[in-house]
Tab-separated table of C-alpha atoms and ligand atoms in Angstrom:
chain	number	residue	atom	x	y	z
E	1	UNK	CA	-11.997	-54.064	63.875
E	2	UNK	CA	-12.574	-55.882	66.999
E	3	UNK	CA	-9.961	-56.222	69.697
E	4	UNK	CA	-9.532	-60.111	69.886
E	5	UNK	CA	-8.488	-62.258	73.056
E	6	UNK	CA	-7.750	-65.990	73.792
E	7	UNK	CA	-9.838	-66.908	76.604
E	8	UNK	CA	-8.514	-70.139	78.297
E	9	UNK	CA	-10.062	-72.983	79.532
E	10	UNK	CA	-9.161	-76.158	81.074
E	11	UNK	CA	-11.404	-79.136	80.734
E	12	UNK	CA	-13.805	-76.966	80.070
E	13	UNK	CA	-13.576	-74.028	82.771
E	14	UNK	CA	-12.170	-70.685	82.134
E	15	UNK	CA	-9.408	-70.074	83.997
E	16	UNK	CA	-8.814	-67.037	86.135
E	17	UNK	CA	-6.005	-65.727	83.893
E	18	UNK	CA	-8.750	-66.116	80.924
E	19	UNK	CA	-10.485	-62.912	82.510
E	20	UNK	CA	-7.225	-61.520	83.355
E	21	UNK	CA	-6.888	-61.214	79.550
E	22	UNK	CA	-10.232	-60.367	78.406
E	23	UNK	CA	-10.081	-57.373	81.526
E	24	UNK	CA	-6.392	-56.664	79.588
E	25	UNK	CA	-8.674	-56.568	76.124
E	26	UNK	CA	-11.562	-54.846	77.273
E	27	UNK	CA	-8.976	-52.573	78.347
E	28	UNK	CA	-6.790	-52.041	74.562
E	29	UNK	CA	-10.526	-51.627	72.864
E	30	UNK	CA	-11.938	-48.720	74.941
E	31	UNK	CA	-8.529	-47.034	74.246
E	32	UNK	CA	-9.429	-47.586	70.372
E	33	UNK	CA	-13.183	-47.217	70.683
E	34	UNK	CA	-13.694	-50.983	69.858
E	35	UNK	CA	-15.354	-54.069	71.043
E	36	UNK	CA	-13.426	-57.382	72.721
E	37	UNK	CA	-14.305	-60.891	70.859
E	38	UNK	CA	-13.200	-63.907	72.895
E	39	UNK	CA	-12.166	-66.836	71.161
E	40	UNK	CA	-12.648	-70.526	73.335
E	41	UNK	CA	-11.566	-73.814	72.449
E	42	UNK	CA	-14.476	-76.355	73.469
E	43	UNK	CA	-15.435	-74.812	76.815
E	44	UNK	CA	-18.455	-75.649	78.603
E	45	UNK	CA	-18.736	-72.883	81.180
E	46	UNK	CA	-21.218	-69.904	79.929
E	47	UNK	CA	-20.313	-67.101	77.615
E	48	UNK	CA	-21.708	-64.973	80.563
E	49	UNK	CA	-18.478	-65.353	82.557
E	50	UNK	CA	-16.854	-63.513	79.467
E	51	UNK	CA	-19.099	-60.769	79.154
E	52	UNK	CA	-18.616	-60.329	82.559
E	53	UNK	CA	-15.423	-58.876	81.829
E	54	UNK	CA	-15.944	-56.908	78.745
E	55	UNK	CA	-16.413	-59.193	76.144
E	56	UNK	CA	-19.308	-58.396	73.338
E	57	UNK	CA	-18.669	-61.556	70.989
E	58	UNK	CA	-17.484	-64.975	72.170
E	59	UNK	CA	-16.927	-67.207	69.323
E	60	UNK	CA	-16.685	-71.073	70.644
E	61	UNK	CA	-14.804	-73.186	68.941
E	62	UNK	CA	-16.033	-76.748	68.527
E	63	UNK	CA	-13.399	-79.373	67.566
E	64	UNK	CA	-13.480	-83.011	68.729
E	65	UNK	CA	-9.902	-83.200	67.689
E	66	UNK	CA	-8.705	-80.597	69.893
E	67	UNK	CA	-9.729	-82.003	72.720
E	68	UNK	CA	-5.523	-82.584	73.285
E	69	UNK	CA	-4.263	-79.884	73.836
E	70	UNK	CA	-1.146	-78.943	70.956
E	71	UNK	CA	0.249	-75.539	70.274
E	72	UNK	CA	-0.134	-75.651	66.540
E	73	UNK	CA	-3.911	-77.036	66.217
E	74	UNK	CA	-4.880	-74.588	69.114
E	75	UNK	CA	-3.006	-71.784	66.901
E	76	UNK	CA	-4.529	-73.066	63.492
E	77	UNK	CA	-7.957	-73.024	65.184
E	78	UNK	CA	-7.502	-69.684	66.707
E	79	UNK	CA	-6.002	-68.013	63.185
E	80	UNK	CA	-9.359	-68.979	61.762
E	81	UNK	CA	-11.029	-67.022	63.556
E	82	UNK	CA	-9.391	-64.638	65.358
E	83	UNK	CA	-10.019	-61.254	62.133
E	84	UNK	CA	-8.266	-58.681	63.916
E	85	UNK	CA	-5.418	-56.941	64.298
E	86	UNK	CA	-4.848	-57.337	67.458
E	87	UNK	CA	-4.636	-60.410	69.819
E	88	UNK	CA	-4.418	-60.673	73.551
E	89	UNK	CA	-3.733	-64.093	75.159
E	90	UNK	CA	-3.070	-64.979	78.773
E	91	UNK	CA	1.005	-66.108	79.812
E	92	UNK	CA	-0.362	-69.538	81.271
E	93	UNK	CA	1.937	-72.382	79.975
E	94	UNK	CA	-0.261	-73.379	77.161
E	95	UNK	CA	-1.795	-70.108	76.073
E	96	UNK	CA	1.982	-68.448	75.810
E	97	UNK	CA	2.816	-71.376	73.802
E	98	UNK	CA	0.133	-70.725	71.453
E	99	UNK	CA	0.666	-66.922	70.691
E	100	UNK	CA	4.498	-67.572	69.482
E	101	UNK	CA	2.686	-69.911	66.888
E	102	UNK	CA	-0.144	-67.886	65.827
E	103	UNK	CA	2.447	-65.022	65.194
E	104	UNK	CA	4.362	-66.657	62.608
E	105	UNK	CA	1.505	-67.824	60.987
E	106	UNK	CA	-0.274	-64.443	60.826
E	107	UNK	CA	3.503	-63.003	60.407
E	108	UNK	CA	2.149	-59.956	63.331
E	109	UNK	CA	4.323	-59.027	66.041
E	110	UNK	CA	4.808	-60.756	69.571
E	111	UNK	CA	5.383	-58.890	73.279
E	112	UNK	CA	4.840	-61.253	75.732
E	113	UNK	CA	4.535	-60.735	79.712
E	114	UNK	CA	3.076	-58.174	79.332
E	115	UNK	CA	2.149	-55.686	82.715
E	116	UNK	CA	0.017	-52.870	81.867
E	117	UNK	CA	-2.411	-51.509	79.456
E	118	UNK	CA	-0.928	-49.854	76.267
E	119	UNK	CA	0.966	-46.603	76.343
E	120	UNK	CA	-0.097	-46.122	72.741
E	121	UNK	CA	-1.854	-48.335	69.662
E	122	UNK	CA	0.098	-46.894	66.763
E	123	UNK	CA	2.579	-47.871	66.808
E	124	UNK	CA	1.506	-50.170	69.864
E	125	UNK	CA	4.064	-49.661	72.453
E	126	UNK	CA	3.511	-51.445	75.932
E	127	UNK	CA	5.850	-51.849	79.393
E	128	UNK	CA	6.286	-55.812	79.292
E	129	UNK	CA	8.708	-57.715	82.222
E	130	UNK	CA	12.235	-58.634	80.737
E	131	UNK	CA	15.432	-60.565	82.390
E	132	UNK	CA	13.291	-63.789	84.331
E	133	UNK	CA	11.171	-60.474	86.067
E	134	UNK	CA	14.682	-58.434	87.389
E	135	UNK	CA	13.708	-55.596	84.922
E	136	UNK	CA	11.059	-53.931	82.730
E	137	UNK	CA	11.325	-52.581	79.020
E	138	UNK	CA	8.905	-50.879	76.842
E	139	UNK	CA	8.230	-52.605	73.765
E	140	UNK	CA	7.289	-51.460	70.227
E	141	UNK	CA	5.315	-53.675	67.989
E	142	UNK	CA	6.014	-53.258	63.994
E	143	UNK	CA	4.013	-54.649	61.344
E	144	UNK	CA	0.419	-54.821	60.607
E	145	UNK	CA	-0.896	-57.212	63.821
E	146	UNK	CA	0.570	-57.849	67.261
E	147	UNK	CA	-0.214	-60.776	69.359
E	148	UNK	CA	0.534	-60.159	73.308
E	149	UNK	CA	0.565	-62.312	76.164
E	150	UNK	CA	-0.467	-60.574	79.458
E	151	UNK	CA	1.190	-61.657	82.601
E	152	UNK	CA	-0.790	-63.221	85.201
E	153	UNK	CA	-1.442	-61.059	88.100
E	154	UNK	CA	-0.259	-58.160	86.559
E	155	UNK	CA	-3.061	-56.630	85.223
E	156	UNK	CA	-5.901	-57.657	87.377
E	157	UNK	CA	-8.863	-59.168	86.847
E	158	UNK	CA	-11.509	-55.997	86.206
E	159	UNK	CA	-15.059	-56.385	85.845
E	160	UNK	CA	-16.748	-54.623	82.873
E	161	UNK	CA	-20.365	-55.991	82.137
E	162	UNK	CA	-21.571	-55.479	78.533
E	163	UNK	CA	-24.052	-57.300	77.127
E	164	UNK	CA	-22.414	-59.927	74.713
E	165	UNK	CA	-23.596	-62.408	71.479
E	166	UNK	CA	-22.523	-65.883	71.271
E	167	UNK	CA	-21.076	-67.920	67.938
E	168	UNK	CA	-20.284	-71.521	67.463
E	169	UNK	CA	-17.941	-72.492	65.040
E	170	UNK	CA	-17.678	-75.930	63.999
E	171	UNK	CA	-14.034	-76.787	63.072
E	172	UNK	CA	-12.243	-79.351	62.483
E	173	UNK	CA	-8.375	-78.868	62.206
E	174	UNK	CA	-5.714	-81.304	61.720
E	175	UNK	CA	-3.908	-82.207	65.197
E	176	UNK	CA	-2.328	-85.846	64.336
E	177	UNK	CA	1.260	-84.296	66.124
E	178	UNK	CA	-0.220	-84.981	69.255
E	179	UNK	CA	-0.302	-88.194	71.425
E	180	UNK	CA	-0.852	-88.238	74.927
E	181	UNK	CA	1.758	-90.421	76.552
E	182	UNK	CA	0.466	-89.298	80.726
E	183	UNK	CA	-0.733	-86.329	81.928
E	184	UNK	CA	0.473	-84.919	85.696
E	185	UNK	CA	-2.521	-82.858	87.235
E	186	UNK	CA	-1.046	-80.435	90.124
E	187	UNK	CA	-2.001	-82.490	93.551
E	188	UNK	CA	-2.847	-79.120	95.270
E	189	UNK	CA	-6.432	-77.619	95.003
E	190	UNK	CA	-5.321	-74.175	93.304
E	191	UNK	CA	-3.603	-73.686	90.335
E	192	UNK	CA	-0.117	-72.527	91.344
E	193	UNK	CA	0.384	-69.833	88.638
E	194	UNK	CA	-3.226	-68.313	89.182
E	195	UNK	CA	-2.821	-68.495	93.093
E	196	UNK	CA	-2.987	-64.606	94.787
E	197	UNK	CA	-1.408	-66.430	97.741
E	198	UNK	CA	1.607	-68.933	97.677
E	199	UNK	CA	3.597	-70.773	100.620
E	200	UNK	CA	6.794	-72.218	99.638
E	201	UNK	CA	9.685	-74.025	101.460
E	202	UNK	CA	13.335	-75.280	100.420
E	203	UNK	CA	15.554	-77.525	102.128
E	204	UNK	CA	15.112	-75.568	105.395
E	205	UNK	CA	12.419	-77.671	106.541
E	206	UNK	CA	14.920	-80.833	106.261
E	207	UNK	CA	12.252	-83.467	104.828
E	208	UNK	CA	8.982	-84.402	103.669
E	209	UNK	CA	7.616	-85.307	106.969
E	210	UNK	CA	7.552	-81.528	107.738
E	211	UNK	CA	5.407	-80.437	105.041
E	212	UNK	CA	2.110	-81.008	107.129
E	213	UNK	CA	2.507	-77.271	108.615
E	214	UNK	CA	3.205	-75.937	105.360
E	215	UNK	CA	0.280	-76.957	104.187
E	216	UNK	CA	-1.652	-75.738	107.093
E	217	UNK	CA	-0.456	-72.258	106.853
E	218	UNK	CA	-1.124	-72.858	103.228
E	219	UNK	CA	-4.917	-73.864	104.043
E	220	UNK	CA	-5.608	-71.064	106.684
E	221	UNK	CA	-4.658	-68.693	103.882
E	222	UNK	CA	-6.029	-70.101	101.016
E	223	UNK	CA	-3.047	-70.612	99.317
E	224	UNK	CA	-1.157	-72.923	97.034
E	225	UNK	CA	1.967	-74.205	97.913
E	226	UNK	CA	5.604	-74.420	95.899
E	227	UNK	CA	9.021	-75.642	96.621
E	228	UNK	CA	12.262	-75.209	95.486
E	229	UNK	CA	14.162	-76.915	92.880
E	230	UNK	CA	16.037	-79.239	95.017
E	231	UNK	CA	13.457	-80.350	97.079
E	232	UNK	CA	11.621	-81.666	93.985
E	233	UNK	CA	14.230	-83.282	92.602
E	234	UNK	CA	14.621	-84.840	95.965
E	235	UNK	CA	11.002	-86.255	95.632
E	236	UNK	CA	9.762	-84.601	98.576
E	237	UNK	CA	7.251	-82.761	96.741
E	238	UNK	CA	5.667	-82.739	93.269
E	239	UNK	CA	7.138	-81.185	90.518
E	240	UNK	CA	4.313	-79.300	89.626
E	241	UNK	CA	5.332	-77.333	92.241
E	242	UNK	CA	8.971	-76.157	91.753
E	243	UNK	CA	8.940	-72.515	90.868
E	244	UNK	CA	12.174	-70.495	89.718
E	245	UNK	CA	14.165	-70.308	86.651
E	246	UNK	CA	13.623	-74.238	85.581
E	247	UNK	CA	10.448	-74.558	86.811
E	248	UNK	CA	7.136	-72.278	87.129
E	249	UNK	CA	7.433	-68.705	87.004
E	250	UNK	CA	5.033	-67.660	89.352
E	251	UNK	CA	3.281	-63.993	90.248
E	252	UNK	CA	1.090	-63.936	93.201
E	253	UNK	CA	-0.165	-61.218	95.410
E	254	UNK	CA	1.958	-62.279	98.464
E	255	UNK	CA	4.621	-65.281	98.067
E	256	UNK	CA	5.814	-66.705	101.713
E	257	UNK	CA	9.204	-68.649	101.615
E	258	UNK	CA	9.912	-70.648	104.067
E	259	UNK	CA	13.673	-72.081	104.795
E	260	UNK	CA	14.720	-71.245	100.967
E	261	UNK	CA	18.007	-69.551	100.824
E	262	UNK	CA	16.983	-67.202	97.676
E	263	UNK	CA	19.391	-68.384	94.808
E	264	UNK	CA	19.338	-66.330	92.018
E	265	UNK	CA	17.539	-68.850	90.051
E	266	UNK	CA	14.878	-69.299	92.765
E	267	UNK	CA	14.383	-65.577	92.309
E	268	UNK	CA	13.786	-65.592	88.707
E	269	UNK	CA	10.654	-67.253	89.349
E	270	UNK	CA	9.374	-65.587	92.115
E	271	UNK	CA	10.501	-62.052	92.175
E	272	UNK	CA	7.690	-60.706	90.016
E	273	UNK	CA	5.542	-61.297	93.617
E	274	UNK	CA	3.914	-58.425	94.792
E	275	UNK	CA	4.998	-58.880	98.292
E	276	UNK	CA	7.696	-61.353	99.477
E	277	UNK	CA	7.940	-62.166	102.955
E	278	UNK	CA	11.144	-64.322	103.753
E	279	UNK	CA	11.178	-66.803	107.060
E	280	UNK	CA	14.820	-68.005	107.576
E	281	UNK	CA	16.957	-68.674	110.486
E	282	UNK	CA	20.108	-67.181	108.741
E	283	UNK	CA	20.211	-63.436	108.772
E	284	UNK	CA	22.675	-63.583	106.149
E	285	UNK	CA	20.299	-65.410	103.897
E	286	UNK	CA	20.142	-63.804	100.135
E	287	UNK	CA	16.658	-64.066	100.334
E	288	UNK	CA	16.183	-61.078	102.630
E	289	UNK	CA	17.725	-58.871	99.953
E	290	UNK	CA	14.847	-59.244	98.253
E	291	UNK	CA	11.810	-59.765	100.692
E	292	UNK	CA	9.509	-56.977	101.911
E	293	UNK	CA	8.888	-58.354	105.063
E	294	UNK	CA	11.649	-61.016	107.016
E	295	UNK	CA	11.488	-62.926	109.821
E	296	UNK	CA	14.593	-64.415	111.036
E	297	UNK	CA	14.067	-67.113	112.732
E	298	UNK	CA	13.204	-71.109	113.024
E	299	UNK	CA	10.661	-72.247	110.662
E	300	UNK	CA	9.311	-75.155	112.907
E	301	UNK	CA	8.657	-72.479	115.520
E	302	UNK	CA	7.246	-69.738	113.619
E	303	UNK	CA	5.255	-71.203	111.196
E	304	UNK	CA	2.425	-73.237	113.555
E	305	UNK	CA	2.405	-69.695	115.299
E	306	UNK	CA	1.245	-67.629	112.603
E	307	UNK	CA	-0.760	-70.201	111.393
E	308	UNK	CA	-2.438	-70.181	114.724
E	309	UNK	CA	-2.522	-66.233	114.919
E	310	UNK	CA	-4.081	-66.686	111.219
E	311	UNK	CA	-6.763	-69.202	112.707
E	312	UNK	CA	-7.583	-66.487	115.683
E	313	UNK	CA	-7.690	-63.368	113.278
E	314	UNK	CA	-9.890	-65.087	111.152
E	315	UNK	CA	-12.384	-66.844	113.765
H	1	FAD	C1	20.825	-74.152	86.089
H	1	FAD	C2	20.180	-74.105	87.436
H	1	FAD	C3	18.811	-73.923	87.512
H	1	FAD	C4	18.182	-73.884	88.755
H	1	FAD	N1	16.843	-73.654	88.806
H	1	FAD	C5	16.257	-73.542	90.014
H	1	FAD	C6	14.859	-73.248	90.116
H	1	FAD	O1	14.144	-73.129	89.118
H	1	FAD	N2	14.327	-73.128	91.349
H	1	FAD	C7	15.070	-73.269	92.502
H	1	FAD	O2	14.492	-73.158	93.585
H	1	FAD	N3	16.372	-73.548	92.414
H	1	FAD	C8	16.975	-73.696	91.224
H	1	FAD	N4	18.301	-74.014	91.164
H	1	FAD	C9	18.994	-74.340	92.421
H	1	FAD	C10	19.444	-73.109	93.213
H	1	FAD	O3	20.701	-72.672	92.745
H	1	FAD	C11	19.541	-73.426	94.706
H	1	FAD	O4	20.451	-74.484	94.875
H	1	FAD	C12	18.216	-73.806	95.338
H	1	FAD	O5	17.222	-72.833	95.057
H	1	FAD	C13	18.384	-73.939	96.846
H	1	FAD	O6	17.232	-74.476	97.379
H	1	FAD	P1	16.850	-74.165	98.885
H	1	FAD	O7	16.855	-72.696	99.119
H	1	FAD	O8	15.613	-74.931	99.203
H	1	FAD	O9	18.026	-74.885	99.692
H	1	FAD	P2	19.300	-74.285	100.433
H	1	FAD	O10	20.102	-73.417	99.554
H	1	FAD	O11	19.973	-75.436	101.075
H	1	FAD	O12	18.686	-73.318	101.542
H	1	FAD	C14	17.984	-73.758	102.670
H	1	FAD	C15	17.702	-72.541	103.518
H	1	FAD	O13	16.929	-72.944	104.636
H	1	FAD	C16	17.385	-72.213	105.753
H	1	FAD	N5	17.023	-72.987	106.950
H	1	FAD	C17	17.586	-74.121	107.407
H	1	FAD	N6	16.965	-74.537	108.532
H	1	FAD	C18	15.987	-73.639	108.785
H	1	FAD	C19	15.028	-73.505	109.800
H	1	FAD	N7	14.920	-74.412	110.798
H	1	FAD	N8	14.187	-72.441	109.769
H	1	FAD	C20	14.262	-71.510	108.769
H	1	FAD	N9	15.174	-71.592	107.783
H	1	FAD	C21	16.024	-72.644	107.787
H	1	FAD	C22	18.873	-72.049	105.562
H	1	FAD	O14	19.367	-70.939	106.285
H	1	FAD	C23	18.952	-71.841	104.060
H	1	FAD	O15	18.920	-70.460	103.732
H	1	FAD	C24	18.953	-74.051	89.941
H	1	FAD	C25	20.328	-74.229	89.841
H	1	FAD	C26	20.945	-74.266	88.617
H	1	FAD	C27	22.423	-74.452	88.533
């Protein structure tokens, strides 16, 4: 029975962490000498992309009413086709609401944030991230199904060409719970939570005037950019991008904080980073206890310097 995966898209597009999870699935069905079917909701990018990354099926869901996103139609639609035991699903915000549903309805087991491939299918028995990313536990699935979500950046994106088959399925399931009231779209270009490189500042950079060299350090790397929770609720940036414990939980290759002190509940959401490099002017900051690399020094000199050392390296 195939190995089944949830393959994201948003308006349309698959999302990075979409072939995150089908690499994740490709992954669980060579280990049981089985195939990967992705499941979409309405996309309009080409089934290639999946195949791409180890997918032999893709079965696209067509549904007018789930053009809004909810958690319960998604999970409805997915449970109608998804005919295997097991199903993998990205942790984006919508996807990891999904699974929780889709559990209960097909009454399987759920690991979520999930980090590497399986240590064995039966029982299935996985190292997942526990405690807001400050430790790891091996989980055991019981039952006859297991759903998992695979965190992002964890895993990797792995390519995997097979040739694939394509399926349309024409549903049309109930989603009446769902009214959207307004929609906020993340101002920056990347999508924090699938960003391999993030730039984020805190209070240290004393208001929003400041944020212009954040943003060009953010450019010359490529990177989205995040805040702390105070200076969001401070309005001097979005709140799309507050990361930590209340907001986004975030797991890029290389997170840069700039002037953020490194609360425990800043951590939370940003300790799962690969590499942490810390830029305060206290040496006493908690932050460092956690960085890889720190500079200690004062943001408004150090950070037009590297992005001008960037700028050099890369011209
Ligand atoms: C229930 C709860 C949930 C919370 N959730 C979150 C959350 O999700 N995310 C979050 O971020 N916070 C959260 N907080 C708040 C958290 O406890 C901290 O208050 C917050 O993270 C501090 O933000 P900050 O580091 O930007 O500011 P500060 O703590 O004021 O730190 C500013 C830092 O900038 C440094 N600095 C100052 N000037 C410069 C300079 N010129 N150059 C370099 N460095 C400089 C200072 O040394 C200092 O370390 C939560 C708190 C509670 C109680």
């Amino acid at each position: 029975m195939a190995v089944f995966v949830y393959a994201e898209n948003i308006n349309g597009v698959y999302k990075k962490a979409a072939f995150e999870a089908v690499s994740y699935a490709k992954a669980v069905a060579d280990q049981a000498g089985d195939t990967v079917t992705a499941i979409s909701v309405n996309p309009t990018d080409s089934s290639d992309l999946l195949y791409k990354y180890g997918a032999s099926n893709v079965i696209n869901i067509k549904d007018e009413g789930l053009k809004n996103f909810s958690a319960k139609a998604f999970a409805q639609a997915v449970s109608e086709v998804a005919d295997g035991n097991t199903i993998v699903f990205p942790h984006t915000t919508d996807a990891s609401s999904v699974a929780p549903m889709l559990a209960v309805m097909k009454n399987y087991s759920l690991i979520t944030n999930v980090l590497e491939a399986p240590e064995s299918l039966s029982p299935f028995q996985v190292k997942r991230r526990a405690f807001s990313g400050k430790g790891f536990m091996h989980a055991k699935a019981e039952g006859s199904g297991v759903i998992i979500t695979v965190s992002q950046n964890a895993f990797g994106v792995k390519e995997n060409a097979v040739s694939g088959s394509e399926e349309v399925k024409n549903l049309s399931v109930a989603n009446e719970d769902t009214k959207v009231i307004s929609h906020e779209q993340s101002s920056g270009k990347l999508d924090l939570k699938e960003a391999e490189v993030v730039v984020s500042a805190g209070r240290g950079m004393k208001g929003p005037e400041n944020w212009g060299m954040v943003e060009d350090l953010a450019n010359v790397l490529g990177a989205a950019t995040a805040c702390s929770k105070p200076v969001s609720d401070i309005g001097w940036r979005p709140h799309t991008e507050h990361v930590g414990q209340t907001g986004k939980a975030i797991s890029p290759n290389l997170y840069i904080a700039i002037g953020i002190s490194g609360a425990i509940q800043h951590l939370a959401g940003v300790n799962s980073s690969k590499t942490i490099v810390v830029i305060n002017n206290d040496a006493e900051a908690p932050f460092f206890k956690s960085a890889d690399y720190g500079v200690v020094g004062d943001a408004f000199q150090i950070i037009p310097a590297l992005t001008e050392k960037i700028k050099a390296i890369k011209g």
